[in-house]
Amino acid sequence: FANSSLVYFHKLTGNYGAAIVILSILIQLLLTPLSYKSYKAMAVMKKIQPEMQSIQQRFKDDPKRMNQEIMDLYKRHGTNPLGGCLPMLLQIPVFFALFKALSNSWNLHGAHFIFWIKDLSAKDPFYVLPLIMGGIMFLQQHLSPQTSDPSQAAMMKWMPVIMTVMFLNFPSGLVLYWLINSVWGFAQSMYLQKKMA
């Protein structure tokens, strides 16, 4: 799907970088309803943290009853703790398909995008795209509802740094895809924060 979509958008634009941008935006448009539910679920999870901690304290000696009470709490508030992960999980197959396409497609080897990006299948020579991506992920993380769980909060705090280091040597076309996703997510977080406020 990813490879054929790239070829189709390349025919329209004449540039594989532009094709990646269009594909990224199209995927984000399709995932917008799920992203909204994810953001809403995270906001509700943050809101019910005190109640959840109270249940965990009261029923710490009865794990079965504690789990039942927590499930009832989720039902009352119409939330799902896994709801926040779904949009990210759905993007992973596209991410790997693009990685494979950029690594194995001869069409993309030496494919120029703009300015310093002379080859979308090679890493960004000046690391501009991964650093911008990491900065936007950092800003987006601060806009998203924060969990009160210290271990999860620490993981979320370090996620932009880990992702930036990982992406430094990835093909620039793949970093471009994730950068567009990050920009879209940042804009969406700002919009949803204002809407829910």
Short mmCIF file of C-alpha atoms in Angstrom, two decimals:
data_model
loop_
_atom_site.label_atom_id
_atom_site.label_comp_id
_atom_site.label_asym_id
_atom_site.label_seq_id
_atom_site.Cartn_x
_atom_site.Cartn_y
_atom_site.Cartn_z
CA PHE A 1 0.00 0.00 0.00
CA ALA A 2 2.70 2.49 1.05
CA ASN A 3 4.88 1.80 -2.00
CA SER A 4 2.02 2.00 -4.53
CA SER A 5 0.71 5.18 -2.86
CA LEU A 6 4.17 6.75 -3.06
CA VAL A 7 4.43 5.89 -6.77
CA TYR A 8 0.94 7.33 -7.41
CA PHE A 9 1.64 10.60 -5.56
CA HIS A 10 5.04 10.83 -7.28
CA LYS A 11 3.26 10.72 -10.64
CA LEU A 12 1.08 13.64 -9.48
CA THR A 13 3.89 15.77 -8.01
CA GLY A 14 7.11 14.60 -9.69
CA ASN A 15 8.83 14.56 -6.28
CA TYR A 16 9.05 11.64 -3.85
CA GLY A 17 9.45 14.00 -0.89
CA ALA A 18 6.16 15.73 -1.78
CA ALA A 19 4.62 12.25 -2.23
CA ILE A 20 5.69 11.33 1.34
CA VAL A 21 4.19 14.60 2.67
CA ILE A 22 0.86 13.90 0.90
CA LEU A 23 0.82 10.29 2.14
CA SER A 24 1.53 11.44 5.72
CA ILE A 25 -1.29 14.00 5.64
CA LEU A 26 -3.71 11.47 4.14
CA ILE A 27 -2.91 8.93 6.89
CA GLN A 28 -3.35 11.59 9.59
CA LEU A 29 -6.74 12.64 8.13
CA LEU A 30 -7.87 9.00 8.26
CA LEU A 31 -6.66 8.67 11.87
CA THR A 32 -8.15 12.00 13.09
CA PRO A 33 -11.28 10.43 14.70
CA LEU A 34 -9.08 7.90 16.55
CA SER A 35 -6.62 10.62 17.60
CA TYR A 36 -9.51 12.64 19.06
CA LYS A 37 -10.70 9.60 21.04
CA SER A 38 -7.11 8.96 22.17
CA TYR A 39 -6.66 12.53 23.43
CA LYS A 40 -10.04 12.40 25.18
CA ALA A 41 -9.16 9.04 26.79
CA MET A 42 -5.86 10.44 28.11
CA ALA A 43 -7.65 13.49 29.55
CA VAL A 44 -10.23 11.26 31.31
CA MET A 45 -7.50 8.93 32.60
CA LYS A 46 -5.74 11.90 34.16
CA LYS A 47 -9.00 13.10 35.71
CA ILE A 48 -9.79 9.73 37.34
CA GLN A 49 -6.26 9.09 38.69
CA PRO A 50 -7.17 10.12 42.28
CA GLU A 51 -10.15 7.72 42.30
CA MET A 52 -7.98 4.94 40.87
CA GLN A 53 -5.31 5.47 43.52
CA SER A 54 -7.99 5.37 46.20
CA ILE A 55 -9.30 2.03 44.85
CA GLN A 56 -5.76 0.62 44.69
CA GLN A 57 -5.18 1.64 48.31
CA ARG A 58 -8.50 0.28 49.60
CA PHE A 59 -8.27 -3.09 47.84
CA LYS A 60 -4.50 -3.67 47.80
CA ASP A 61 -5.02 -7.00 49.62
CA ASP A 62 -7.72 -8.16 47.18
CA PRO A 63 -6.35 -7.88 43.60
CA LYS A 64 -9.45 -9.44 42.02
CA ARG A 65 -11.80 -6.93 43.68
CA MET A 66 -9.37 -4.07 42.88
CA ASN A 67 -9.37 -4.97 39.16
CA GLN A 68 -13.16 -5.21 39.16
CA GLU A 69 -13.51 -1.78 40.82
CA ILE A 70 -11.05 -0.23 38.34
CA MET A 71 -12.98 -1.76 35.40
CA ASP A 72 -16.20 -0.32 36.85
CA LEU A 73 -14.48 3.08 37.16
CA TYR A 74 -13.48 2.94 33.46
CA LYS A 75 -17.07 2.02 32.51
CA ARG A 76 -18.56 4.87 34.55
CA HIS A 77 -16.32 7.39 32.82
CA GLY A 78 -16.56 5.74 29.39
CA THR A 79 -12.82 5.39 28.93
CA ASN A 80 -10.29 2.72 28.01
CA PRO A 81 -6.66 2.82 29.19
CA LEU A 82 -5.51 1.39 25.83
CA GLY A 83 -7.46 3.98 23.82
CA GLY A 84 -4.54 6.41 23.83
CA CYS A 85 -2.22 3.92 22.10
CA LEU A 86 -4.40 2.98 19.11
CA PRO A 87 -3.45 5.76 16.62
CA MET A 88 0.26 5.15 17.29
CA LEU A 89 -0.15 1.37 16.84
CA LEU A 90 -1.98 1.86 13.52
CA GLN A 91 0.90 3.99 12.19
CA ILE A 92 3.56 1.33 12.89
CA PRO A 93 2.73 -0.89 9.83
CA VAL A 94 2.90 2.20 7.55
CA PHE A 95 6.19 3.21 9.19
CA PHE A 96 7.74 -0.22 8.49
CA ALA A 97 6.33 -0.34 4.94
CA LEU A 98 7.89 3.06 4.23
CA PHE A 99 11.17 1.96 5.82
CA LYS A 100 11.22 -1.07 3.51
CA ALA A 101 10.24 1.01 0.48
CA LEU A 102 12.93 3.62 1.16
CA SER A 103 15.57 0.95 1.78
CA ASN A 104 14.76 -1.35 -1.15
CA SER A 105 13.20 0.80 -3.89
CA TRP A 106 15.69 1.89 -6.55
CA ASN A 107 13.30 4.71 -7.50
CA LEU A 108 13.95 6.38 -4.13
CA HIS A 109 17.75 6.04 -4.15
CA GLY A 110 19.08 9.48 -5.00
CA ALA A 111 15.54 10.95 -5.02
CA HIS A 112 15.91 14.67 -4.29
CA PHE A 113 13.44 16.49 -2.03
CA ILE A 114 14.42 20.09 -1.24
CA PHE A 115 17.59 22.03 -0.43
CA TRP A 116 20.05 19.77 1.42
CA ILE A 117 17.98 16.55 1.14
CA LYS A 118 19.57 15.08 -1.99
CA ASP A 119 18.68 11.43 -1.30
CA LEU A 120 15.50 10.38 0.54
CA SER A 121 16.91 6.88 1.11
CA ALA A 122 19.95 8.29 2.99
CA LYS A 123 20.14 9.98 6.39
CA ASP A 124 19.80 13.76 6.68
CA PRO A 125 23.46 14.89 6.36
CA PHE A 126 22.94 17.83 8.75
CA TYR A 127 20.41 16.10 11.09
CA VAL A 128 17.98 19.01 10.63
CA LEU A 129 14.83 16.88 10.11
CA PRO A 130 15.37 14.59 13.15
CA LEU A 131 16.19 17.54 15.43
CA ILE A 132 13.08 19.49 14.34
CA MET A 133 11.03 16.30 14.75
CA GLY A 134 12.38 15.79 18.29
CA GLY A 135 11.65 19.43 19.21
CA ILE A 136 8.06 19.18 17.97
CA MET A 137 7.54 15.86 19.80
CA PHE A 138 8.84 17.53 22.98
CA LEU A 139 6.34 20.43 22.59
CA GLN A 140 3.51 18.03 21.76
CA GLN A 141 4.26 15.94 24.85
CA HIS A 142 3.93 19.05 27.04
CA LEU A 143 0.54 19.85 25.48
CA SER A 144 -0.85 16.33 25.95
CA PRO A 145 -2.63 15.38 29.19
CA GLN A 146 0.05 14.13 31.60
CA THR A 147 -0.28 10.90 33.53
CA SER A 148 0.14 10.94 37.29
CA ASP A 149 1.95 7.57 37.21
CA PRO A 150 5.65 8.49 37.87
CA SER A 151 7.11 5.65 35.74
CA GLN A 152 4.86 6.47 32.76
CA ALA A 153 5.57 10.19 33.17
CA ALA A 154 9.34 9.53 33.14
CA MET A 155 9.00 7.36 30.02
CA MET A 156 6.95 10.03 28.23
CA LYS A 157 9.48 12.70 29.25
CA TRP A 158 12.37 10.80 27.64
CA MET A 159 10.43 9.60 24.56
CA PRO A 160 11.29 12.65 22.34
CA VAL A 161 15.00 12.26 23.16
CA ILE A 162 14.96 8.49 22.47
CA MET A 163 13.07 8.97 19.18
CA THR A 164 15.43 11.76 18.05
CA VAL A 165 18.53 9.63 18.71
CA MET A 166 16.91 6.66 16.91
CA PHE A 167 15.99 8.77 13.86
CA LEU A 168 19.40 10.44 13.43
CA ASN A 169 20.59 7.68 11.07
CA PHE A 170 17.24 6.71 9.55
CA PRO A 171 16.52 7.50 5.87
CA SER A 172 15.52 11.16 5.56
CA GLY A 173 12.29 10.16 3.77
CA LEU A 174 11.24 8.18 6.83
CA VAL A 175 12.16 11.06 9.16
CA LEU A 176 10.14 13.38 6.89
CA TYR A 177 7.10 11.08 7.29
CA TRP A 178 7.42 11.08 11.11
CA LEU A 179 8.07 14.85 11.15
CA ILE A 180 4.81 15.52 9.27
CA ASN A 181 3.02 13.23 11.76
CA SER A 182 4.59 15.15 14.67
CA VAL A 183 3.60 18.56 13.23
CA TRP A 184 0.06 17.30 12.63
CA GLY A 185 -0.11 15.84 16.14
CA PHE A 186 1.17 19.08 17.67
CA ALA A 187 -1.43 21.17 15.80
CA GLN A 188 -4.15 18.68 16.72
CA SER A 189 -3.12 18.74 20.41
CA MET A 190 -3.31 22.55 20.47
CA TYR A 191 -6.76 22.48 18.83
CA LEU A 192 -8.14 19.75 21.13
CA GLN A 193 -6.73 21.44 24.24
CA LYS A 194 -8.58 24.65 23.36
CA LYS A 195 -11.75 22.74 22.45
CA MET A 196 -11.79 20.69 25.69
CA ALA A 197 -10.96 23.71 27.84
#
